PDB file of N, CA, C and O in Angstrom:
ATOM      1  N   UNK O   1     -14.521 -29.985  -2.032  1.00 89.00           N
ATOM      2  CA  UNK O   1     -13.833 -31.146  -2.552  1.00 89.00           C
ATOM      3  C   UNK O   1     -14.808 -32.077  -3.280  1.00 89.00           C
ATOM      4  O   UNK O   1     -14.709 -32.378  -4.469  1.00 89.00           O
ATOM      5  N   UNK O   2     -15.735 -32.488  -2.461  1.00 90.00           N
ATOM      6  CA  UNK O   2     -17.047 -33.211  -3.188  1.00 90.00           C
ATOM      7  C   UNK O   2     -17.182 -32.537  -4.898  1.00 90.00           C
ATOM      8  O   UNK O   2     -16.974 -33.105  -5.970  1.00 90.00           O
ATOM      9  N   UNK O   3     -17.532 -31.386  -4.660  1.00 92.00           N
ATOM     10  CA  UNK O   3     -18.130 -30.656  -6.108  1.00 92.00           C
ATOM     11  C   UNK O   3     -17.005 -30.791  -7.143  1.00 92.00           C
ATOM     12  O   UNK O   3     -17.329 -30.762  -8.331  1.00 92.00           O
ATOM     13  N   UNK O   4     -15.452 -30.964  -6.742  1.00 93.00           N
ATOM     14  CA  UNK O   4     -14.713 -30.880  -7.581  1.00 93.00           C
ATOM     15  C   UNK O   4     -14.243 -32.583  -8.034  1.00 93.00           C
ATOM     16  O   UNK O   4     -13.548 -32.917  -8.993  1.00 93.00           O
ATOM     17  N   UNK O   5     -14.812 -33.368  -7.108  1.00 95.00           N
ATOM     18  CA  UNK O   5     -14.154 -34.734  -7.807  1.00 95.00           C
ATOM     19  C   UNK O   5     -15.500 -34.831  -8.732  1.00 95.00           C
ATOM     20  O   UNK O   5     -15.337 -35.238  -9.883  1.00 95.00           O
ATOM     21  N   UNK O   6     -17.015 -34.431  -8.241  1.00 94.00           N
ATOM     22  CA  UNK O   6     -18.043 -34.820  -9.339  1.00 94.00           C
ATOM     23  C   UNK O   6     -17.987 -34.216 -10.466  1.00 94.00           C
ATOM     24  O   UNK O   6     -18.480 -34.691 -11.489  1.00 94.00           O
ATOM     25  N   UNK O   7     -17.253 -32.868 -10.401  1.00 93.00           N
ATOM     26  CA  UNK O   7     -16.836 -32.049 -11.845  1.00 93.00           C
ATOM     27  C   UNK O   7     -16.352 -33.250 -12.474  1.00 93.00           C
ATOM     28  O   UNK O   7     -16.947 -33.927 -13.313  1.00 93.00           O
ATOM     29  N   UNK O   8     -15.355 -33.420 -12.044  1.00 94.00           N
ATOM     30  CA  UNK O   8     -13.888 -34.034 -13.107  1.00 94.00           C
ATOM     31  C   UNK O   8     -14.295 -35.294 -13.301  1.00 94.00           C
ATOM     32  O   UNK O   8     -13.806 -35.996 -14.186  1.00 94.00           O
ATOM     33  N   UNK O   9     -15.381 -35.767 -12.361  1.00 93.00           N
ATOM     34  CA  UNK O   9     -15.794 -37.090 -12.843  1.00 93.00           C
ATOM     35  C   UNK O   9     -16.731 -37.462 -14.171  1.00 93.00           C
ATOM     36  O   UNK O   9     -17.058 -38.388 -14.913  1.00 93.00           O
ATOM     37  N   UNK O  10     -16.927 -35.938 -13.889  1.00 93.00           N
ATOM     38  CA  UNK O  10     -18.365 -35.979 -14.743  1.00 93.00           C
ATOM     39  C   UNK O  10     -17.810 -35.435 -16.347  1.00 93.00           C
ATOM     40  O   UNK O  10     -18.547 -35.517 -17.330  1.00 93.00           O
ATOM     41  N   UNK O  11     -16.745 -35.013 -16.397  1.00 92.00           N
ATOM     42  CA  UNK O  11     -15.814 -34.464 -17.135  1.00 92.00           C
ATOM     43  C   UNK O  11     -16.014 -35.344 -18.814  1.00 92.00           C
ATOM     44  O   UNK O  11     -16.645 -35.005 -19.815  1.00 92.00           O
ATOM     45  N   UNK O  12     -15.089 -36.673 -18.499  1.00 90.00           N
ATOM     46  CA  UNK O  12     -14.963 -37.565 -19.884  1.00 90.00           C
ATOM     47  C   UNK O  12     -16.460 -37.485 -20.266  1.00 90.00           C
ATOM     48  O   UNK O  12     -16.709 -37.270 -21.452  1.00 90.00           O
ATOM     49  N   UNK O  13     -17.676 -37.661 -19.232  1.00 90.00           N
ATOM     50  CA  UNK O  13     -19.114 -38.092 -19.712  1.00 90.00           C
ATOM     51  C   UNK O  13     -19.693 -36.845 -20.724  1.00 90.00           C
ATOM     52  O   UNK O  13     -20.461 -37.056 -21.663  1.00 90.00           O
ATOM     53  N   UNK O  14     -19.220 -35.633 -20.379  1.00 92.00           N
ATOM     54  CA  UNK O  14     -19.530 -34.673 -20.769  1.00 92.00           C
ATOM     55  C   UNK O  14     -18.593 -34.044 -22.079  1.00 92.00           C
ATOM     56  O   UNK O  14     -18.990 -33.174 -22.854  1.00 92.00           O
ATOM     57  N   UNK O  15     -17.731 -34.476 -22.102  1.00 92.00           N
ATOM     58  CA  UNK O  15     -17.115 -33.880 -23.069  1.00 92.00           C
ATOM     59  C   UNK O  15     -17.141 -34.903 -24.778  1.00 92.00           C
ATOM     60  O   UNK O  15     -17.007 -34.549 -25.949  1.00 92.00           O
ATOM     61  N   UNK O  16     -17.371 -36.192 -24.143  1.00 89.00           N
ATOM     62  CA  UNK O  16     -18.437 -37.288 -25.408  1.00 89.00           C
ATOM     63  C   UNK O  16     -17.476 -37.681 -25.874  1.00 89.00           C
ATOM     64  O   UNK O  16     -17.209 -37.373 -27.035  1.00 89.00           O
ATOM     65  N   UNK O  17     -16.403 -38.711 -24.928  1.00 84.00           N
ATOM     66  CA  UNK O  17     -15.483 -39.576 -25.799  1.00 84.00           C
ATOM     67  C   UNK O  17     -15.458 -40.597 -25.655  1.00 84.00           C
ATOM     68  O   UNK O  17     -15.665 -41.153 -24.577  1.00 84.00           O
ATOM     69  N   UNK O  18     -15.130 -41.277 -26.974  1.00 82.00           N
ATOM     70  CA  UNK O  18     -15.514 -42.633 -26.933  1.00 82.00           C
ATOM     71  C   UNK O  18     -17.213 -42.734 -27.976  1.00 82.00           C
ATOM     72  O   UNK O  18     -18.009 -41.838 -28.257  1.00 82.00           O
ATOM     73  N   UNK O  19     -17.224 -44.267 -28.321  1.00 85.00           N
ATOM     74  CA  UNK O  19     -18.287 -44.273 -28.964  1.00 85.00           C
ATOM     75  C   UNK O  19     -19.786 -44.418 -28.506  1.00 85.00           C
ATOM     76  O   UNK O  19     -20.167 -45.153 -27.595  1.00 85.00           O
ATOM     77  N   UNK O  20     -20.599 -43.578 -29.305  1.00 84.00           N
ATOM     78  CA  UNK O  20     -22.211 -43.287 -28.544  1.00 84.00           C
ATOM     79  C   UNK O  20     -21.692 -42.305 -27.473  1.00 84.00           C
ATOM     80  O   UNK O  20     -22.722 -41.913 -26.925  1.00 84.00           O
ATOM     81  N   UNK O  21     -20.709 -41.741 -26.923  1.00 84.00           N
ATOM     82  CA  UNK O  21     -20.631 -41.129 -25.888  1.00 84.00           C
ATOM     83  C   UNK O  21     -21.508 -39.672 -25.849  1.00 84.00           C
ATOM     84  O   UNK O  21     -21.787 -39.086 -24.803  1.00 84.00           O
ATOM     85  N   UNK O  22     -21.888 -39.206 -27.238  1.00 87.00           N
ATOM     86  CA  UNK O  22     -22.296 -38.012 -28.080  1.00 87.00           C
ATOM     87  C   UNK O  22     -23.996 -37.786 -27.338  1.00 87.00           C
ATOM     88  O   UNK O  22     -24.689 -36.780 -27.189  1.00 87.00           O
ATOM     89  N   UNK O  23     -24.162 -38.901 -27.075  1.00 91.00           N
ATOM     90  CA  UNK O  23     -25.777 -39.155 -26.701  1.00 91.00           C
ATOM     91  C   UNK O  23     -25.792 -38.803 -25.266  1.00 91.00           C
ATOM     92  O   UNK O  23     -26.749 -38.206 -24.774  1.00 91.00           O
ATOM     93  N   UNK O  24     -24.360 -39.294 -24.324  1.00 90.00           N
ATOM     94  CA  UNK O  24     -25.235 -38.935 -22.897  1.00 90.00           C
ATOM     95  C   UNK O  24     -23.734 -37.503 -22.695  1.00 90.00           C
ATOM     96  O   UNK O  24     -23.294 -37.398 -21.550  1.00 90.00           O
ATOM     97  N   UNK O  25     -23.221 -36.733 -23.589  1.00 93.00           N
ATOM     98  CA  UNK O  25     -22.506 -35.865 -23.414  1.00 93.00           C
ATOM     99  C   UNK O  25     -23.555 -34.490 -22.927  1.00 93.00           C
ATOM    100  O   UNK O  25     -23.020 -33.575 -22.301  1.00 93.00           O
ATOM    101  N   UNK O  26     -25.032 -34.416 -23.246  1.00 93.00           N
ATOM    102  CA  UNK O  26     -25.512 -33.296 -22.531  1.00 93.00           C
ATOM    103  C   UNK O  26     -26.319 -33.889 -21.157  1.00 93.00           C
ATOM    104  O   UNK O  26     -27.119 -33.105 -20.648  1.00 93.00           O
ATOM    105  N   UNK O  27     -26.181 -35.049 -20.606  1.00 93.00           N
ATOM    106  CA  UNK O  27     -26.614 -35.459 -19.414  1.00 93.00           C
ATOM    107  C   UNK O  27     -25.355 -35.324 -18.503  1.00 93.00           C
ATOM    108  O   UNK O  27     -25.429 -35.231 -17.278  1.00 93.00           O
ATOM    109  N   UNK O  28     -24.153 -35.323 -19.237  1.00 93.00           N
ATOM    110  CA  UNK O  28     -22.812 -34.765 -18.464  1.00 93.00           C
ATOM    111  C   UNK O  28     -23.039 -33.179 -18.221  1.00 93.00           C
ATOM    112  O   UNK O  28     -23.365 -32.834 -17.085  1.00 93.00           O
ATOM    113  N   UNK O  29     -22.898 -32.303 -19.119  1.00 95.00           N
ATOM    114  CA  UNK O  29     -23.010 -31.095 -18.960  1.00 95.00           C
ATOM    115  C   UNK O  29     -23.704 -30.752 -17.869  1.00 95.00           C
ATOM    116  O   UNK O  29     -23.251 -29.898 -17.107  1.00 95.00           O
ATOM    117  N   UNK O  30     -25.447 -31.645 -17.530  1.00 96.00           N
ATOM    118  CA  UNK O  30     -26.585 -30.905 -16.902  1.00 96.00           C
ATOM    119  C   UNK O  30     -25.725 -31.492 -15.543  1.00 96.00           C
ATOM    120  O   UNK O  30     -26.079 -30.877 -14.538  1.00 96.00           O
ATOM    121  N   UNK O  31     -25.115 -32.099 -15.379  1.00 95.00           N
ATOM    122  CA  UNK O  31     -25.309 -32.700 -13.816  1.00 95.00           C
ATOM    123  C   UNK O  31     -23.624 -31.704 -13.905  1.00 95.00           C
ATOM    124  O   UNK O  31     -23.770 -30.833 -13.046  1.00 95.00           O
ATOM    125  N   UNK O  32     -22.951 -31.614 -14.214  1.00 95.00           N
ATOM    126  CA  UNK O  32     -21.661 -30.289 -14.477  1.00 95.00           C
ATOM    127  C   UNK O  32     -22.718 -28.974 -13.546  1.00 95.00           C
ATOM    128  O   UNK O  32     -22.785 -28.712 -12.346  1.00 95.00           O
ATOM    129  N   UNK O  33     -23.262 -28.518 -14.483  1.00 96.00           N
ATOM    130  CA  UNK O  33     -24.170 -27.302 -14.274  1.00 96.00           C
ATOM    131  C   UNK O  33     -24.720 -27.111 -13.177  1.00 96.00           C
ATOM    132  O   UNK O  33     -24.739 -26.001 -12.646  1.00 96.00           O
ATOM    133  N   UNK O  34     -25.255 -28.165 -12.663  1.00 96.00           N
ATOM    134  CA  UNK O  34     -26.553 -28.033 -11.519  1.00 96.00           C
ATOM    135  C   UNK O  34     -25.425 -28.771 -10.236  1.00 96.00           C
ATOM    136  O   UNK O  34     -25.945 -28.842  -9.123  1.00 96.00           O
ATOM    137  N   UNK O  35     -24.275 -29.187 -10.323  1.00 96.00           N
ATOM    138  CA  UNK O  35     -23.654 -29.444  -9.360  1.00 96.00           C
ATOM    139  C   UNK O  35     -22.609 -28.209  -8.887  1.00 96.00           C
ATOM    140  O   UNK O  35     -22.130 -28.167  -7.754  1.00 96.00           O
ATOM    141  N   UNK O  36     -22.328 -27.195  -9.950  1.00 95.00           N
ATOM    142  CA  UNK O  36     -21.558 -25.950  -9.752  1.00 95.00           C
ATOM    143  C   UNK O  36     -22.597 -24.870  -9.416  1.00 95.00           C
ATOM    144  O   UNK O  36     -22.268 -23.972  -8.640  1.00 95.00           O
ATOM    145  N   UNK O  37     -23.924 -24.899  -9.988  1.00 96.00           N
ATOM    146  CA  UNK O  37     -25.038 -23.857  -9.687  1.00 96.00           C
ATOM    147  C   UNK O  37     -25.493 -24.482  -7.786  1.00 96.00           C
ATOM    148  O   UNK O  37     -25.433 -23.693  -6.842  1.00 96.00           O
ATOM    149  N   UNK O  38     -25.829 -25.685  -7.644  1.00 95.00           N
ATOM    150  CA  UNK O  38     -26.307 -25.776  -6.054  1.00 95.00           C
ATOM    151  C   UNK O  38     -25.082 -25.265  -5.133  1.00 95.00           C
ATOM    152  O   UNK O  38     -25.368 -24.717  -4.069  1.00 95.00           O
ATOM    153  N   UNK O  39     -23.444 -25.456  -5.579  1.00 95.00           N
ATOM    154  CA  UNK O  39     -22.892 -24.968  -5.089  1.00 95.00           C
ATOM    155  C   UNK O  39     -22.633 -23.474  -4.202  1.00 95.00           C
ATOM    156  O   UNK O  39     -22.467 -23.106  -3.039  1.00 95.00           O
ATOM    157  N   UNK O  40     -22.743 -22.744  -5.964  1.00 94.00           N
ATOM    158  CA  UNK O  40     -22.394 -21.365  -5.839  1.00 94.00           C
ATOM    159  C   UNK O  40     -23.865 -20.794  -4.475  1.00 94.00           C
ATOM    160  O   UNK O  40     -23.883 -19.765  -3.798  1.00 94.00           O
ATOM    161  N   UNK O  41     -24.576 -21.580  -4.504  1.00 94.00           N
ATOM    162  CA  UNK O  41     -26.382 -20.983  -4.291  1.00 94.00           C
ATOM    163  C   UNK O  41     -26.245 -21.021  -2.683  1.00 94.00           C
ATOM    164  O   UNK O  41     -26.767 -20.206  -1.922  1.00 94.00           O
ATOM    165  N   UNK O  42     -25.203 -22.456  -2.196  1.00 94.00           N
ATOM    166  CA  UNK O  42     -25.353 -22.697  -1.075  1.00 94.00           C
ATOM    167  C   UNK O  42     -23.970 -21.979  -0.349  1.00 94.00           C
ATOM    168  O   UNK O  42     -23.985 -21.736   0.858  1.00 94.00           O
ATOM    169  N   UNK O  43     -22.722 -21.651  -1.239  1.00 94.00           N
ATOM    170  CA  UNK O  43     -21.486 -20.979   0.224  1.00 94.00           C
ATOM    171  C   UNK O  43     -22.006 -19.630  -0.712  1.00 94.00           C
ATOM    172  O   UNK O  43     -21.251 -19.764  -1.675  1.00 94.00           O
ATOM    173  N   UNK O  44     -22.611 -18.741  -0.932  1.00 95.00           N
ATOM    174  CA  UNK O  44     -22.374 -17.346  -1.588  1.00 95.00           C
ATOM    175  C   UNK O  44     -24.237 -17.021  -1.666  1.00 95.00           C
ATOM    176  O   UNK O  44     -24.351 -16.125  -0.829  1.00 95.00           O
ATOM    177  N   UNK O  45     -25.066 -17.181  -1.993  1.00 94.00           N
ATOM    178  CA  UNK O  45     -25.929 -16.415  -2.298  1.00 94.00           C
ATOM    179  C   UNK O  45     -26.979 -16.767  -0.919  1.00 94.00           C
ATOM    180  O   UNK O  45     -27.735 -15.845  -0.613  1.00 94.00           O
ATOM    181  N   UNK O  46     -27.051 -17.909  -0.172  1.00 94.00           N
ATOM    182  CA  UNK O  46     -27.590 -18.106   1.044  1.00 94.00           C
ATOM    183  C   UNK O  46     -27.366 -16.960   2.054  1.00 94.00           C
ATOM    184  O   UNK O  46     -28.184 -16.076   2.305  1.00 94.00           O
ATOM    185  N   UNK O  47     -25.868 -17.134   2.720  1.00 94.00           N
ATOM    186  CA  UNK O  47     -25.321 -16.054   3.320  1.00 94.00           C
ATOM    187  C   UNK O  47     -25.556 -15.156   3.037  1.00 94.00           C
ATOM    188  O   UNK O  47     -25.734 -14.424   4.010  1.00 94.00           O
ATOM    189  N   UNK O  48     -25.722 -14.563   1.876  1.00 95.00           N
ATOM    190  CA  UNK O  48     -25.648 -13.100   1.771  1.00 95.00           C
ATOM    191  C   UNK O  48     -27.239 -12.732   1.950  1.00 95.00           C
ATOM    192  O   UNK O  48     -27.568 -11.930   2.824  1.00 95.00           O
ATOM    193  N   UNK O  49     -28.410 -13.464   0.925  1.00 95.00           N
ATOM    194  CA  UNK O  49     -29.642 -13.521   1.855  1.00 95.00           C
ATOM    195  C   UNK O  49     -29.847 -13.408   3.248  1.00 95.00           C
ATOM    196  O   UNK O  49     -30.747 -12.725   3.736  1.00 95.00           O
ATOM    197  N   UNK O  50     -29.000 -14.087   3.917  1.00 94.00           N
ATOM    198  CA  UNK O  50     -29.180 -14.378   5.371  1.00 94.00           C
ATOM    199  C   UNK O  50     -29.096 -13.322   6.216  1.00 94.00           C
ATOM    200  O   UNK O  50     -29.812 -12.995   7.162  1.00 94.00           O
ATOM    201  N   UNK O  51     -27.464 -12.502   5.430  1.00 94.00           N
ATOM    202  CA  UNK O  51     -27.069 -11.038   6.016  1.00 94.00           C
ATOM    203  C   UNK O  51     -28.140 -10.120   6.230  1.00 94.00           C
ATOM    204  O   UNK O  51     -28.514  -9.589   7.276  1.00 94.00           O
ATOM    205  N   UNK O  52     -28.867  -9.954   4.258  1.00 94.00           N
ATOM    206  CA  UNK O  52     -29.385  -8.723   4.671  1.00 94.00           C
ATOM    207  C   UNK O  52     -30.514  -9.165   5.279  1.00 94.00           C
ATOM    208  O   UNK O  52     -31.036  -8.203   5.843  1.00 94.00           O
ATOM    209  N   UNK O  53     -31.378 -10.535   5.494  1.00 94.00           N
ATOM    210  CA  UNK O  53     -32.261  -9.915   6.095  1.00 94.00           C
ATOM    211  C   UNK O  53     -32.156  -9.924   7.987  1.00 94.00           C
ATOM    212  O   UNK O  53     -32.988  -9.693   8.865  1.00 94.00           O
ATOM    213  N   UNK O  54     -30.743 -10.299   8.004  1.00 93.00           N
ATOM    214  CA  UNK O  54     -30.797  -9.814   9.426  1.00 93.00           C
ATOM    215  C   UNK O  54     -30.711  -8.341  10.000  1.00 93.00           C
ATOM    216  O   UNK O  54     -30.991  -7.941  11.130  1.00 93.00           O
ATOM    217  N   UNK O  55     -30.233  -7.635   8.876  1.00 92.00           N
ATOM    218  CA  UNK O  55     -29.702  -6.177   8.995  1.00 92.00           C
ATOM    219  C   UNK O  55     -31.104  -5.360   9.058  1.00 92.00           C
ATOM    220  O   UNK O  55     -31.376  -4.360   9.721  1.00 92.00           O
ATOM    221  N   UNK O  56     -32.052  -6.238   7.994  1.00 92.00           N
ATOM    222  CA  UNK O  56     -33.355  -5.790   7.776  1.00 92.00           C
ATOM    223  C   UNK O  56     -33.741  -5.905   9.016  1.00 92.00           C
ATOM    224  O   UNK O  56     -33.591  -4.838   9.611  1.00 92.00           O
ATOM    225  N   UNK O  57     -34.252  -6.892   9.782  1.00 91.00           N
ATOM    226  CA  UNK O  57     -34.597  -7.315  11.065  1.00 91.00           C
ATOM    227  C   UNK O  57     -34.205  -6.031  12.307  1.00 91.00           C
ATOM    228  O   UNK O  57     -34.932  -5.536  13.168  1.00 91.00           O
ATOM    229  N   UNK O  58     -32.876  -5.791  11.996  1.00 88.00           N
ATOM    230  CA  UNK O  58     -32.279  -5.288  13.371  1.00 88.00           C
ATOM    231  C   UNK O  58     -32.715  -3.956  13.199  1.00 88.00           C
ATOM    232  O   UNK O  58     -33.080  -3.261  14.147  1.00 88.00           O
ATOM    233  N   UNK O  59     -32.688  -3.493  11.784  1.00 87.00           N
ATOM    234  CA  UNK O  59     -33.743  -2.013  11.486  1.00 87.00           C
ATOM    235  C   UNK O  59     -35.041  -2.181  11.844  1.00 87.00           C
ATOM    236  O   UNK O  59     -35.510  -1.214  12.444  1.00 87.00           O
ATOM    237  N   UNK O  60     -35.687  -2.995  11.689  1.00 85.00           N
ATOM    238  CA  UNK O  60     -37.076  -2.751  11.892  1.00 85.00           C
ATOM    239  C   UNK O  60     -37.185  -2.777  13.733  1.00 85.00           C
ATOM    240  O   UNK O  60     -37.739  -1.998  14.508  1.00 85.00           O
ATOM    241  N   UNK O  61     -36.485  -3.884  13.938  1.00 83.00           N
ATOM    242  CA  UNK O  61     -36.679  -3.778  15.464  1.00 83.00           C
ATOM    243  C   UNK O  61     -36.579  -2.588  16.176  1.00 83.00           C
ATOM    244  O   UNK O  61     -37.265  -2.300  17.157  1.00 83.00           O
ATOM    245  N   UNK O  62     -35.588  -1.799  15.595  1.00 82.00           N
ATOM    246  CA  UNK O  62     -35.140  -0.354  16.351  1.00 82.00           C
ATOM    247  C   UNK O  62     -35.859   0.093  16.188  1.00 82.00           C
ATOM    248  O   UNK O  62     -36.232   0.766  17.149  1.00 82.00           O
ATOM    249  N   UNK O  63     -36.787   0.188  14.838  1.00 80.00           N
ATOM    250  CA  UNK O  63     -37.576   1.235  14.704  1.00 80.00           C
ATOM    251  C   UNK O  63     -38.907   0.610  15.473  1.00 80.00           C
ATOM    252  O   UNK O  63     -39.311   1.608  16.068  1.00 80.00           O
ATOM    253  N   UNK O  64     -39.263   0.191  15.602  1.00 75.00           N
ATOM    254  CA  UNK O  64     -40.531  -0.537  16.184  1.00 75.00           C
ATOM    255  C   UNK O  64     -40.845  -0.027  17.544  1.00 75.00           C
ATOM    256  O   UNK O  64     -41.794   0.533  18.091  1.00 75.00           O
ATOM    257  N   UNK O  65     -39.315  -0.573  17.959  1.00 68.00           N
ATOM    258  CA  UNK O  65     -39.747  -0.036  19.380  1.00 68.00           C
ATOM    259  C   UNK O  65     -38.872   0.931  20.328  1.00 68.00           C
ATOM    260  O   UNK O  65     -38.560   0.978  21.518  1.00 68.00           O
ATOM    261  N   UNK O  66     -38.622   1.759  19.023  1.00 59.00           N
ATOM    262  CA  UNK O  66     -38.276   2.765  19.300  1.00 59.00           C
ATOM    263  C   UNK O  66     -36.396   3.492  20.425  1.00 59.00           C
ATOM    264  O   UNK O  66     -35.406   2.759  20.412  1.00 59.00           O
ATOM    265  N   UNK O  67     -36.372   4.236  20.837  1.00 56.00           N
ATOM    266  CA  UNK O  67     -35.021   4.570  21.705  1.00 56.00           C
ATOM    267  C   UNK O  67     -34.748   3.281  22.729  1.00 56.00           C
ATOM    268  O   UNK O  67     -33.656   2.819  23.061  1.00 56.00           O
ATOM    269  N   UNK O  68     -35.912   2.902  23.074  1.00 55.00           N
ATOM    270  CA  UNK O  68     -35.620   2.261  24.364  1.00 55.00           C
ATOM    271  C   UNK O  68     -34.652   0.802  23.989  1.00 55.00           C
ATOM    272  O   UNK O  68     -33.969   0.077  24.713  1.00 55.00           O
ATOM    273  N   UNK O  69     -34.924   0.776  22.684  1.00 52.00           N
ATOM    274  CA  UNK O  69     -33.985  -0.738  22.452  1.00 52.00           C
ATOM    275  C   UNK O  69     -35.141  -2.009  22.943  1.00 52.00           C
ATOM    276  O   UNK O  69     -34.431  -2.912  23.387  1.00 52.00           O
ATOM    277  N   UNK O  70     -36.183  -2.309  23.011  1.00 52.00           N
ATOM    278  CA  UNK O  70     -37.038  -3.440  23.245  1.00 52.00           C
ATOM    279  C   UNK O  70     -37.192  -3.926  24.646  1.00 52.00           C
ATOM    280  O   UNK O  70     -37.321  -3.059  25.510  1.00 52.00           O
ATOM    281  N   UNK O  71     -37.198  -5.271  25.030  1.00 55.00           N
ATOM    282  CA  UNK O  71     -37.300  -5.145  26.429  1.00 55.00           C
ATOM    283  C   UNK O  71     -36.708  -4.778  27.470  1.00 55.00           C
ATOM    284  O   UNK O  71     -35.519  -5.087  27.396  1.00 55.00           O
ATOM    285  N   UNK O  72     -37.021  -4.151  28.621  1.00 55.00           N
ATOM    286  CA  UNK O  72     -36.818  -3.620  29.580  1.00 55.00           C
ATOM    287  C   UNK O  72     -35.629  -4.698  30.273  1.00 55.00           C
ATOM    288  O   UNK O  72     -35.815  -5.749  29.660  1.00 55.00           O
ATOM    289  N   UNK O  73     -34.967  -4.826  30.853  1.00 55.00           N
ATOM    290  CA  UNK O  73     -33.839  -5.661  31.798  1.00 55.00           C
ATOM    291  C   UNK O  73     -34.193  -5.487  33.191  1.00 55.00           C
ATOM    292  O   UNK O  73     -34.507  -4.460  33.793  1.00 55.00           O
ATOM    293  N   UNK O  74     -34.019  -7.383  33.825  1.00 56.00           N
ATOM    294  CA  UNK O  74     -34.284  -7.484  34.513  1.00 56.00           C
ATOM    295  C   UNK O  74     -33.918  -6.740  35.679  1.00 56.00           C
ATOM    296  O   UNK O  74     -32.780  -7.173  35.858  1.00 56.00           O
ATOM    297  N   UNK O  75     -34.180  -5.675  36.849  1.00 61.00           N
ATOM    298  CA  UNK O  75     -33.006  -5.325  38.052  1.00 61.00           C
ATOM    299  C   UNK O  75     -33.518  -5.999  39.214  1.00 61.00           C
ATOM    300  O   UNK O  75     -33.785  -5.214  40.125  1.00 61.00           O
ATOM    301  N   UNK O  76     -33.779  -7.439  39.514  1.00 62.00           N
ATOM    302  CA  UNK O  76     -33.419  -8.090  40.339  1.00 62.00           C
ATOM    303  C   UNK O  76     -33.319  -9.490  39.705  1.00 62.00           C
ATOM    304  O   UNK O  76     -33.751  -9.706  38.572  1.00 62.00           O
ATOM    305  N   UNK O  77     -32.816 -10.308  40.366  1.00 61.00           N
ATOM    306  CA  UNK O  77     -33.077 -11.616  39.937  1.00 61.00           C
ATOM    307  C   UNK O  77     -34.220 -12.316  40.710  1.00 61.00           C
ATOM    308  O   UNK O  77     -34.833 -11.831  41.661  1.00 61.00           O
ATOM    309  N   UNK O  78     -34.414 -13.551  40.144  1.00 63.00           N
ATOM    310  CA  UNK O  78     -35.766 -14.262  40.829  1.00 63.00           C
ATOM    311  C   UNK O  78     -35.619 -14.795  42.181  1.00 63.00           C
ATOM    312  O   UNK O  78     -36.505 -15.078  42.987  1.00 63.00           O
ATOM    313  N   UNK O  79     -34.131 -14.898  42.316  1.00 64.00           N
ATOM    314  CA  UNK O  79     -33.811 -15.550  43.509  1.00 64.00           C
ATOM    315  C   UNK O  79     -33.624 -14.884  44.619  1.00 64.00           C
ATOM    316  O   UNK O  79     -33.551 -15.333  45.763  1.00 64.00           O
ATOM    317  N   UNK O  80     -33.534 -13.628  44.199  1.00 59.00           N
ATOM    318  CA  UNK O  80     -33.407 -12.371  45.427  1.00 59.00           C
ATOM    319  C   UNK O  80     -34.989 -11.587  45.760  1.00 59.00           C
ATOM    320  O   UNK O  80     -35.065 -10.584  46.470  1.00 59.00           O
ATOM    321  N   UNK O  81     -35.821 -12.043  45.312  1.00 61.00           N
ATOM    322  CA  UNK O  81     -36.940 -12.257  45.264  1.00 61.00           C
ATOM    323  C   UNK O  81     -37.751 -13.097  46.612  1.00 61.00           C
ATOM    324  O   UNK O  81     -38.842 -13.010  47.173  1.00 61.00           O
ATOM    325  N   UNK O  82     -36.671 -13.832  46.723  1.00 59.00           N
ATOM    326  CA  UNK O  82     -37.500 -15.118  47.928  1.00 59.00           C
ATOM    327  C   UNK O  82     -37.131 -14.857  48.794  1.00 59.00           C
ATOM    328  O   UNK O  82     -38.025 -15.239  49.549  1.00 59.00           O
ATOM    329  N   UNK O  83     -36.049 -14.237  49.674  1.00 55.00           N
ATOM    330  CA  UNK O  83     -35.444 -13.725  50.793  1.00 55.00           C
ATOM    331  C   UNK O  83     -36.377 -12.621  51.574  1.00 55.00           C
ATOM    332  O   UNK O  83     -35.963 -12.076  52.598  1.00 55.00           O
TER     333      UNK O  83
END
């Protein structure tokens, strides 16, 4: 919602109407641009970074350490320990 009222706000500035408007019509465009580009960067290309390198992660781990799956699990607890 944010990104879309600063679009449309930014809209008349950018499109250069009205007089002298011609002068700050590409300071409309850039803040257009870089408010739809931080967008797209932050719900779509983050996540998907994020994915693979967890997928990366969960491969290397397997392979690292091998069948056993990494650390061993606990078979007692600490508290059955003191008895």
């Amino acid at each position: 919602m944010t990104t879309a009222a600063m679009t449309f706000g930014m809209l008349p500035l950018a499109l250069g109407l009205g007089e002298g408007a011609e002068q700050q019509a590409p300071m409309g465009r850039a803040i257009i641009g870089g408010v739809i580009t931080s967008t797209l960067l932050t719900l779509v290309v983050v996540p998907v970074i994020y994915s693979y390198l967890d997928a990366f992660e969960a491969r290397w781990l397997k392979r690292s350490h091998g069948p056993r799956g990494g650390a061993t699990a606990l078979t007692t607890q600490p508290a059955d320990q003191r008895k």
